[in-house]
Short mmCIF file of N, CA and C in Angstrom, two decimals:
data_model
loop_
_atom_site.label_atom_id
_atom_site.label_comp_id
_atom_site.label_asym_id
_atom_site.label_seq_id
_atom_site.Cartn_x
_atom_site.Cartn_y
_atom_site.Cartn_z
N MET A 1 -200.04 102.24 -15.13
CA MET A 1 -199.68 100.85 -14.94
C MET A 1 -200.70 100.14 -14.05
N PHE A 2 -201.06 100.75 -12.92
CA PHE A 2 -202.00 100.10 -12.01
C PHE A 2 -203.42 100.14 -12.56
N ALA A 3 -203.72 101.09 -13.42
CA ALA A 3 -205.05 101.12 -14.04
C ALA A 3 -205.26 99.87 -14.87
N ASN A 4 -204.21 99.38 -15.54
CA ASN A 4 -204.32 98.15 -16.32
C ASN A 4 -204.66 96.96 -15.44
N LEU A 5 -204.11 96.93 -14.22
CA LEU A 5 -204.42 95.83 -13.32
C LEU A 5 -205.89 95.84 -12.94
N GLN A 6 -206.43 97.02 -12.71
CA GLN A 6 -207.85 97.10 -12.36
C GLN A 6 -208.71 96.69 -13.54
N ASN A 7 -208.35 97.11 -14.73
CA ASN A 7 -209.14 96.75 -15.92
C ASN A 7 -209.05 95.27 -16.21
N SER A 8 -207.91 94.63 -15.92
CA SER A 8 -207.77 93.21 -16.22
C SER A 8 -208.69 92.37 -15.35
N ALA A 9 -209.09 92.88 -14.20
CA ALA A 9 -210.01 92.13 -13.33
C ALA A 9 -211.34 91.90 -14.03
N ASP A 10 -211.73 92.81 -14.91
CA ASP A 10 -212.98 92.65 -15.64
C ASP A 10 -212.93 91.48 -16.61
N LYS A 11 -211.73 91.03 -17.01
CA LYS A 11 -211.57 89.95 -17.97
C LYS A 11 -211.43 88.60 -17.29
N THR A 12 -211.47 88.56 -15.98
CA THR A 12 -211.31 87.32 -15.24
C THR A 12 -212.49 86.40 -15.53
N PRO A 13 -212.22 85.11 -15.84
CA PRO A 13 -213.31 84.19 -16.13
C PRO A 13 -214.28 84.08 -14.96
N ALA A 14 -215.55 83.95 -15.27
CA ALA A 14 -216.56 83.81 -14.23
C ALA A 14 -216.30 82.57 -13.39
N SER A 15 -215.68 81.56 -13.98
CA SER A 15 -215.42 80.32 -13.27
C SER A 15 -214.37 80.49 -12.18
N LEU A 16 -213.64 81.60 -12.18
CA LEU A 16 -212.60 81.80 -11.19
C LEU A 16 -213.17 81.96 -9.80
N ALA A 17 -214.34 82.53 -9.67
CA ALA A 17 -214.94 82.71 -8.34
C ALA A 17 -215.08 81.37 -7.64
N GLY A 18 -215.54 80.37 -8.34
CA GLY A 18 -215.65 79.03 -7.76
C GLY A 18 -214.29 78.42 -7.50
N ALA A 19 -213.33 78.69 -8.36
CA ALA A 19 -211.98 78.16 -8.18
C ALA A 19 -211.33 78.73 -6.94
N GLU A 20 -211.54 80.03 -6.67
CA GLU A 20 -210.96 80.64 -5.49
C GLU A 20 -211.50 79.99 -4.23
N ALA A 21 -212.77 79.70 -4.22
CA ALA A 21 -213.36 79.04 -3.06
C ALA A 21 -212.81 77.63 -2.90
N ALA A 22 -212.58 76.94 -4.02
CA ALA A 22 -212.07 75.57 -3.97
C ALA A 22 -210.63 75.53 -3.47
N ALA A 23 -209.81 76.48 -3.87
CA ALA A 23 -208.40 76.48 -3.48
C ALA A 23 -208.25 76.85 -2.01
N GLY A 24 -209.07 77.73 -1.53
CA GLY A 24 -209.10 78.03 -0.12
C GLY A 24 -207.98 78.90 0.41
N ASN A 25 -206.77 78.82 -0.12
CA ASN A 25 -205.65 79.56 0.46
C ASN A 25 -205.51 80.96 -0.10
N GLY A 26 -206.24 81.32 -1.16
CA GLY A 26 -206.23 82.68 -1.67
C GLY A 26 -205.03 83.05 -2.52
N ARG A 27 -204.03 82.20 -2.63
CA ARG A 27 -202.87 82.52 -3.47
C ARG A 27 -203.26 82.34 -4.93
N ARG A 28 -202.94 83.35 -5.74
CA ARG A 28 -203.34 83.33 -7.14
C ARG A 28 -202.21 83.87 -8.00
N SER A 29 -201.87 83.13 -9.04
CA SER A 29 -200.89 83.57 -10.03
C SER A 29 -201.61 83.72 -11.35
N VAL A 30 -201.22 84.74 -12.13
CA VAL A 30 -201.91 85.02 -13.38
C VAL A 30 -200.90 85.12 -14.52
N LEU A 31 -201.18 84.40 -15.61
CA LEU A 31 -200.44 84.57 -16.86
C LEU A 31 -201.40 85.29 -17.80
N HIS A 32 -201.18 86.58 -17.98
CA HIS A 32 -202.07 87.38 -18.82
C HIS A 32 -201.91 87.04 -20.29
N GLU A 33 -202.81 87.58 -21.12
CA GLU A 33 -202.87 87.27 -22.55
C GLU A 33 -201.55 87.47 -23.28
N ASP A 34 -200.76 88.45 -22.88
CA ASP A 34 -199.53 88.76 -23.60
C ASP A 34 -198.32 88.01 -23.05
N ILE A 35 -198.52 87.02 -22.20
CA ILE A 35 -197.41 86.28 -21.59
C ILE A 35 -197.34 84.87 -22.17
N THR A 36 -196.11 84.45 -22.53
CA THR A 36 -195.84 83.10 -22.99
C THR A 36 -194.76 82.51 -22.09
N VAL A 37 -195.01 81.31 -21.56
CA VAL A 37 -194.06 80.67 -20.65
C VAL A 37 -193.81 79.25 -21.15
N ASN A 38 -192.52 78.84 -21.13
CA ASN A 38 -192.13 77.47 -21.44
C ASN A 38 -191.37 76.93 -20.24
N GLY A 39 -191.70 75.70 -19.81
CA GLY A 39 -190.96 75.11 -18.70
C GLY A 39 -191.84 74.35 -17.74
N THR A 40 -191.45 74.39 -16.46
CA THR A 40 -192.17 73.70 -15.39
C THR A 40 -192.65 74.72 -14.39
N LEU A 41 -193.91 74.62 -14.00
CA LEU A 41 -194.48 75.57 -13.04
C LEU A 41 -195.20 74.79 -11.96
N THR A 42 -194.92 75.15 -10.70
CA THR A 42 -195.56 74.51 -9.55
C THR A 42 -196.13 75.60 -8.66
N SER A 43 -197.37 75.40 -8.19
CA SER A 43 -198.01 76.37 -7.30
C SER A 43 -198.99 75.65 -6.38
N GLU A 44 -199.07 76.11 -5.13
CA GLU A 44 -200.03 75.54 -4.19
C GLU A 44 -201.34 76.32 -4.20
N GLY A 45 -201.46 77.29 -5.10
CA GLY A 45 -202.67 78.10 -5.17
C GLY A 45 -203.35 77.96 -6.51
N ILE A 46 -203.98 79.04 -6.92
CA ILE A 46 -204.72 79.10 -8.18
C ILE A 46 -203.79 79.63 -9.27
N LEU A 47 -203.82 79.01 -10.42
CA LEU A 47 -203.12 79.53 -11.59
C LEU A 47 -204.17 79.85 -12.63
N ASP A 48 -204.23 81.13 -13.03
CA ASP A 48 -205.18 81.62 -14.02
C ASP A 48 -204.38 81.90 -15.29
N VAL A 49 -204.63 81.13 -16.36
CA VAL A 49 -203.86 81.26 -17.59
C VAL A 49 -204.73 81.87 -18.68
N ALA A 50 -204.37 83.08 -19.11
CA ALA A 50 -205.03 83.72 -20.25
C ALA A 50 -204.06 83.81 -21.42
N GLY A 51 -202.78 83.57 -21.15
CA GLY A 51 -201.74 83.58 -22.17
C GLY A 51 -201.43 82.17 -22.63
N SER A 52 -200.13 81.90 -22.92
CA SER A 52 -199.72 80.60 -23.42
C SER A 52 -198.70 79.96 -22.48
N PHE A 53 -198.85 78.66 -22.27
CA PHE A 53 -197.91 77.91 -21.45
C PHE A 53 -197.60 76.60 -22.14
N GLU A 54 -196.31 76.24 -22.19
CA GLU A 54 -195.90 74.95 -22.72
C GLU A 54 -194.97 74.30 -21.72
N GLY A 55 -195.34 73.09 -21.26
CA GLY A 55 -194.52 72.39 -20.29
C GLY A 55 -195.37 71.63 -19.29
N ASP A 56 -194.83 71.49 -18.07
CA ASP A 56 -195.49 70.74 -17.01
C ASP A 56 -196.02 71.68 -15.94
N LEU A 57 -197.29 71.51 -15.59
CA LEU A 57 -197.95 72.31 -14.55
C LEU A 57 -198.37 71.41 -13.41
N THR A 58 -198.02 71.78 -12.19
CA THR A 58 -198.53 71.12 -11.00
C THR A 58 -199.06 72.22 -10.10
N VAL A 59 -200.38 72.28 -9.97
CA VAL A 59 -201.02 73.37 -9.23
C VAL A 59 -202.19 72.82 -8.42
N GLU A 60 -202.63 73.61 -7.48
CA GLU A 60 -203.83 73.26 -6.71
C GLU A 60 -205.07 73.39 -7.62
N THR A 61 -205.21 74.56 -8.25
CA THR A 61 -206.35 74.85 -9.11
C THR A 61 -205.87 75.55 -10.38
N LEU A 62 -206.30 75.04 -11.52
CA LEU A 62 -205.98 75.65 -12.81
C LEU A 62 -207.25 76.19 -13.43
N VAL A 63 -207.20 77.45 -13.84
CA VAL A 63 -208.29 78.05 -14.61
C VAL A 63 -207.69 78.51 -15.93
N LEU A 64 -208.08 77.86 -17.02
CA LEU A 64 -207.60 78.22 -18.35
C LEU A 64 -208.67 79.07 -19.01
N ALA A 65 -208.37 80.36 -19.15
CA ALA A 65 -209.32 81.32 -19.72
C ALA A 65 -209.55 81.05 -21.20
N ARG A 66 -210.57 81.67 -21.75
CA ARG A 66 -210.94 81.50 -23.16
C ARG A 66 -209.76 81.81 -24.09
N THR A 67 -208.94 82.79 -23.74
CA THR A 67 -207.80 83.18 -24.58
C THR A 67 -206.56 82.34 -24.28
N GLY A 68 -206.62 81.49 -23.27
CA GLY A 68 -205.45 80.73 -22.84
C GLY A 68 -205.19 79.49 -23.67
N LYS A 69 -203.89 79.14 -23.75
CA LYS A 69 -203.46 77.94 -24.47
C LYS A 69 -202.41 77.23 -23.64
N ILE A 70 -202.60 75.93 -23.45
CA ILE A 70 -201.62 75.11 -22.73
C ILE A 70 -201.29 73.91 -23.59
N LYS A 71 -199.99 73.63 -23.70
CA LYS A 71 -199.52 72.41 -24.36
C LYS A 71 -198.58 71.75 -23.37
N GLY A 72 -199.03 70.61 -22.81
CA GLY A 72 -198.20 69.94 -21.83
C GLY A 72 -199.00 69.08 -20.88
N ASN A 73 -198.40 68.82 -19.72
CA ASN A 73 -198.98 67.93 -18.73
C ASN A 73 -199.47 68.73 -17.53
N VAL A 74 -200.72 68.49 -17.15
CA VAL A 74 -201.34 69.22 -16.04
C VAL A 74 -201.67 68.24 -14.92
N ARG A 75 -201.20 68.57 -13.70
CA ARG A 75 -201.58 67.84 -12.48
C ARG A 75 -202.17 68.86 -11.54
N ALA A 76 -203.40 68.60 -11.08
CA ALA A 76 -204.07 69.57 -10.21
C ALA A 76 -205.20 68.89 -9.45
N ARG A 77 -205.71 69.57 -8.44
CA ARG A 77 -206.92 69.08 -7.78
C ARG A 77 -208.14 69.47 -8.63
N ASN A 78 -208.18 70.73 -9.06
CA ASN A 78 -209.32 71.25 -9.81
C ASN A 78 -208.84 71.91 -11.09
N VAL A 79 -209.50 71.59 -12.19
CA VAL A 79 -209.16 72.17 -13.49
C VAL A 79 -210.45 72.67 -14.13
N THR A 80 -210.43 73.93 -14.56
CA THR A 80 -211.54 74.50 -15.32
C THR A 80 -210.96 75.04 -16.62
N ILE A 81 -211.51 74.60 -17.74
CA ILE A 81 -210.96 74.98 -19.05
C ILE A 81 -212.01 75.69 -19.88
N GLU A 82 -211.64 76.89 -20.34
CA GLU A 82 -212.45 77.65 -21.29
C GLU A 82 -211.69 77.82 -22.61
N GLY A 83 -210.38 77.59 -22.60
CA GLY A 83 -209.52 77.80 -23.76
C GLY A 83 -209.07 76.50 -24.41
N HIS A 84 -207.82 76.51 -24.93
CA HIS A 84 -207.26 75.37 -25.66
C HIS A 84 -206.24 74.64 -24.78
N LEU A 85 -206.34 73.31 -24.73
CA LEU A 85 -205.36 72.50 -24.02
C LEU A 85 -205.04 71.28 -24.84
N GLU A 86 -203.73 71.00 -24.96
CA GLU A 86 -203.26 69.80 -25.65
C GLU A 86 -202.24 69.13 -24.74
N GLY A 87 -202.47 67.85 -24.41
CA GLY A 87 -201.53 67.14 -23.55
C GLY A 87 -202.22 66.12 -22.68
N THR A 88 -201.93 66.18 -21.36
CA THR A 88 -202.55 65.27 -20.41
C THR A 88 -203.06 66.06 -19.21
N ILE A 89 -204.12 65.53 -18.59
CA ILE A 89 -204.67 66.14 -17.38
C ILE A 89 -204.86 65.03 -16.36
N SER A 90 -204.32 65.23 -15.17
CA SER A 90 -204.56 64.35 -14.04
C SER A 90 -205.09 65.23 -12.91
N ALA A 91 -206.37 65.06 -12.57
CA ALA A 91 -206.99 65.95 -11.59
C ALA A 91 -208.13 65.24 -10.88
N ILE A 92 -208.51 65.77 -9.75
CA ILE A 92 -209.66 65.24 -9.03
C ILE A 92 -210.95 65.67 -9.74
N SER A 93 -211.00 66.94 -10.15
CA SER A 93 -212.19 67.48 -10.81
C SER A 93 -211.79 68.26 -12.05
N VAL A 94 -212.43 67.96 -13.18
CA VAL A 94 -212.18 68.65 -14.44
C VAL A 94 -213.51 69.17 -14.98
N THR A 95 -213.55 70.46 -15.30
CA THR A 95 -214.74 71.07 -15.90
C THR A 95 -214.35 71.68 -17.24
N LEU A 96 -215.03 71.25 -18.30
CA LEU A 96 -214.80 71.80 -19.64
C LEU A 96 -215.97 72.71 -19.96
N LYS A 97 -215.69 74.00 -20.04
CA LYS A 97 -216.72 75.00 -20.33
C LYS A 97 -217.07 74.97 -21.82
N THR A 98 -218.12 75.67 -22.19
CA THR A 98 -218.64 75.69 -23.55
C THR A 98 -217.58 75.99 -24.60
N SER A 99 -216.66 76.90 -24.32
CA SER A 99 -215.65 77.31 -25.29
C SER A 99 -214.39 76.45 -25.26
N ALA A 100 -214.32 75.43 -24.40
CA ALA A 100 -213.12 74.60 -24.26
C ALA A 100 -212.85 73.79 -25.52
N GLN A 101 -211.56 73.71 -25.87
CA GLN A 101 -211.10 72.85 -26.96
C GLN A 101 -209.93 72.06 -26.41
N VAL A 102 -210.17 70.76 -26.17
CA VAL A 102 -209.21 69.93 -25.47
C VAL A 102 -208.85 68.71 -26.30
N THR A 103 -207.55 68.50 -26.48
CA THR A 103 -207.01 67.29 -27.07
C THR A 103 -206.09 66.71 -26.00
N ALA A 104 -206.60 65.73 -25.25
CA ALA A 104 -205.83 65.27 -24.09
C ALA A 104 -206.32 63.91 -23.61
N ASP A 105 -205.44 63.24 -22.89
CA ASP A 105 -205.82 62.08 -22.11
C ASP A 105 -206.09 62.60 -20.71
N ILE A 106 -207.26 62.28 -20.17
CA ILE A 106 -207.69 62.82 -18.88
C ILE A 106 -207.91 61.69 -17.89
N VAL A 107 -207.32 61.83 -16.71
CA VAL A 107 -207.56 60.92 -15.60
C VAL A 107 -208.16 61.76 -14.48
N THR A 108 -209.39 61.43 -14.06
CA THR A 108 -210.08 62.26 -13.08
C THR A 108 -211.14 61.47 -12.32
N GLN A 109 -211.54 62.01 -11.18
CA GLN A 109 -212.66 61.44 -10.43
C GLN A 109 -213.98 62.03 -10.91
N LYS A 110 -213.95 63.30 -11.31
CA LYS A 110 -215.18 64.00 -11.70
C LYS A 110 -214.92 64.78 -12.98
N LEU A 111 -215.76 64.57 -13.99
CA LEU A 111 -215.64 65.27 -15.26
C LEU A 111 -216.98 65.90 -15.61
N VAL A 112 -216.96 67.22 -15.86
CA VAL A 112 -218.15 67.94 -16.28
C VAL A 112 -217.85 68.54 -17.65
N ILE A 113 -218.69 68.22 -18.63
CA ILE A 113 -218.51 68.74 -19.99
C ILE A 113 -219.77 69.52 -20.35
N GLU A 114 -219.61 70.83 -20.52
CA GLU A 114 -220.74 71.67 -20.90
C GLU A 114 -221.02 71.53 -22.39
N PRO A 115 -222.28 71.71 -22.81
CA PRO A 115 -222.61 71.65 -24.23
C PRO A 115 -221.76 72.64 -25.02
N GLY A 116 -221.20 72.18 -26.13
CA GLY A 116 -220.36 73.02 -26.97
C GLY A 116 -218.88 72.79 -26.78
N ALA A 117 -218.49 72.22 -25.64
CA ALA A 117 -217.07 71.94 -25.40
C ALA A 117 -216.61 70.86 -26.37
N MET A 118 -215.38 71.01 -26.86
CA MET A 118 -214.81 70.04 -27.80
C MET A 118 -213.75 69.24 -27.04
N ILE A 119 -213.81 67.90 -27.15
CA ILE A 119 -212.83 67.06 -26.48
C ILE A 119 -212.45 65.90 -27.39
N GLU A 120 -211.14 65.64 -27.46
CA GLU A 120 -210.61 64.51 -28.21
C GLU A 120 -209.55 63.86 -27.34
N GLY A 121 -209.66 62.56 -27.15
CA GLY A 121 -208.68 61.86 -26.32
C GLY A 121 -209.35 60.77 -25.51
N HIS A 122 -208.63 60.28 -24.53
CA HIS A 122 -209.13 59.22 -23.66
C HIS A 122 -209.43 59.79 -22.28
N VAL A 123 -210.50 59.29 -21.68
CA VAL A 123 -210.86 59.69 -20.32
C VAL A 123 -210.87 58.44 -19.45
N THR A 124 -210.17 58.51 -18.33
CA THR A 124 -210.15 57.42 -17.37
C THR A 124 -210.74 57.92 -16.07
N SER A 125 -211.75 57.22 -15.58
CA SER A 125 -212.39 57.58 -14.32
C SER A 125 -211.61 56.92 -13.19
N ARG A 126 -211.27 57.73 -12.21
CA ARG A 126 -210.50 57.23 -11.07
C ARG A 126 -211.35 57.40 -9.82
N SER A 127 -211.44 56.36 -9.02
CA SER A 127 -212.21 56.48 -7.77
C SER A 127 -211.38 57.21 -6.73
N ALA A 128 -212.06 57.75 -5.73
CA ALA A 128 -211.37 58.46 -4.65
C ALA A 128 -210.47 57.49 -3.91
N GLN A 129 -209.27 57.97 -3.55
CA GLN A 129 -208.32 57.13 -2.83
C GLN A 129 -208.61 57.15 -1.34
N LYS A 130 -208.24 56.07 -0.69
CA LYS A 130 -208.33 56.02 0.76
C LYS A 130 -207.24 56.90 1.34
N PRO A 131 -207.44 57.48 2.53
CA PRO A 131 -206.46 58.40 3.12
C PRO A 131 -205.06 57.82 3.22
N ASP A 132 -204.90 56.53 3.50
CA ASP A 132 -203.56 55.96 3.64
C ASP A 132 -202.86 55.78 2.30
N GLN A 133 -203.56 55.97 1.19
CA GLN A 133 -202.97 55.83 -0.14
C GLN A 133 -202.53 57.16 -0.72
N GLU A 134 -202.94 58.28 -0.12
CA GLU A 134 -202.62 59.59 -0.68
C GLU A 134 -201.15 59.88 -0.52
N SER A 135 -200.57 60.47 -1.55
CA SER A 135 -199.15 60.79 -1.53
C SER A 135 -198.89 62.24 -1.18
N GLY A 136 -199.95 63.04 -1.02
CA GLY A 136 -199.77 64.44 -0.68
C GLY A 136 -199.64 65.34 -1.89
N SER A 137 -199.56 64.78 -3.10
CA SER A 137 -199.48 65.61 -4.29
C SER A 137 -200.88 66.05 -4.68
N PRO A 138 -200.99 67.12 -5.51
CA PRO A 138 -202.31 67.63 -5.87
C PRO A 138 -203.23 66.59 -6.46
N ALA A 139 -202.72 65.70 -7.29
CA ALA A 139 -203.55 64.64 -7.87
C ALA A 139 -202.77 63.35 -7.80
N ALA A 140 -203.01 62.57 -6.81
CA ALA A 140 -202.23 61.35 -6.58
C ALA A 140 -202.66 60.24 -7.49
#
């Protein structure tokens, strides 16, 4: 059983190293390839999705692995996508990796799209808020 946990570390997206530094608190939740979740999920740490999720996500940092699929609404500070996402994204920073396939409306301050990433939808650029306007949520 524990051998599988060690082997799964080899499948962690390379982008996760940067995400861990961005989240800062070290808390990490993982939805592995064989996991499917429907509903609402909230986390103050990193969520690494290699499986399937349908619903609403509110997290500090989302890393959607190449095998991952999300259908729903994402609110986060940092989002890195290598897999499939359909829905909406509201984040401070969004990075679409080469293998990303996104059908979404995106509201963000910073958007990075690597060559090869597929995106369909609307993108709205949002300027940084002043401190007195922040609501304390991951993406205000």
